[in-house]
Phi, psi and omega in degrees: 000326180299315180296320180296314180294320179296317180295319178299318181292316180297318180293318179297325179295319182278352173277349178259152179291342183302316182298318182288327176295315179298314180297316182296310181296318180299315182291326177296315180295314181294323178296320178294318178293321179299314178297324177295318178295320180294317179298320178297318179297318180295325178293326184265353189303314181298323180286327182291331182294341181268355184259139174286141180054041182292146177295147182249202183298322182296314183289322187265343184235304190291306183291324173300325178293323175296323175297318177298321179297320178298318179296318179294323177297324175302320186280328184268346180305316178303321180286322185286330187255353189297332186263359189305307179248324184302319180290325176299317179291320181295321181274002179061032176257356180294326179295332176293322176294321179298325183273357180281168179292347183287140175282168179297323178297319179293323177297312181296314181293324177297313177298319183295312181291334176296313180288329175296326176298323177292318177297326179298323177297315179298315182294317180294322178293322178288327180291334180297333181292306178295330178294334177295342179291344179296342179297323183236007182197192180236163180233152173275102187294327179295312180294321180293318179296321180295315178296321179293320176300316178299320180294320179296316178296319179299312180295323181297318180290322178298318179298320179294320178296314180297322178297315180298316180299328179288339178280349188271350187213167175257000181250114180304324180296320178294319177298320179296317180293321178295319178296317179299318179297319182292312182288328177293322177297315179291340178281314188262358185298334180298324181294330180289339183264355182296130174072025182238029174065216183296321178297321178294325179294322179294317178296318180297331180296334180287344184297126180287336180279324180303327182274350178269324184301320177301324177299321180291336177271004179082018182256116178264120181230124182297335179293325177289321176298316180298322179302311182292322179295317178296317180298316181295310182297321181300312183286332174292319176296318176302320180295317179297316180296322180294318178292325177296317177297319181293319180293320177296327180286340180271354181282000000 
């Protein structure tokens, strides 16, 4: 049932113009940023050849582009996830899901993997740009894989947050605003903790971006992986509980 719901969600997303608008705008922005990173590398190339252990294409082009992709995912998550549950409730089709053989966990995971499939398309399209550099140069595969892993974990947690926000309302626009508020808070919370000692460090730990940046530097830390896994699982559990409360209220 999870696969069926995920496929239905992914297909429904691509049957609407929203998905193509998001993909088109995202790729235009990333392509412009990619060309900017490449131009910067070409400007610095002659100087870099004289430096020991100079940064290469991966450090100056590929991983910055993955960072740019993460920022864009922060911005498009409210639009991509707002209709997951809210539209079902608005169209009065959520009760059909409740009466189906699928459990609430299967419904949530199906919706979740459906939106992850959409994010996978965005990530693969953005990854094609740095891979094109192989025509004239080389890449640090370890650093690139680490950055890609961080981006996947980052996107997974964003999808879980957006899904939960969509369970709280029947209006997709309200879900979008709630998701934007949540991810924006997790984005800027690090600034609130700067220069405030141990309390500031605890607040900074909540920052969703702070745990992504080490991956972009090629640093694999299990604590950062655990942060994203806990964040993702927490919001998925919240989503299941919210639907359970809603189903009990409709009886």
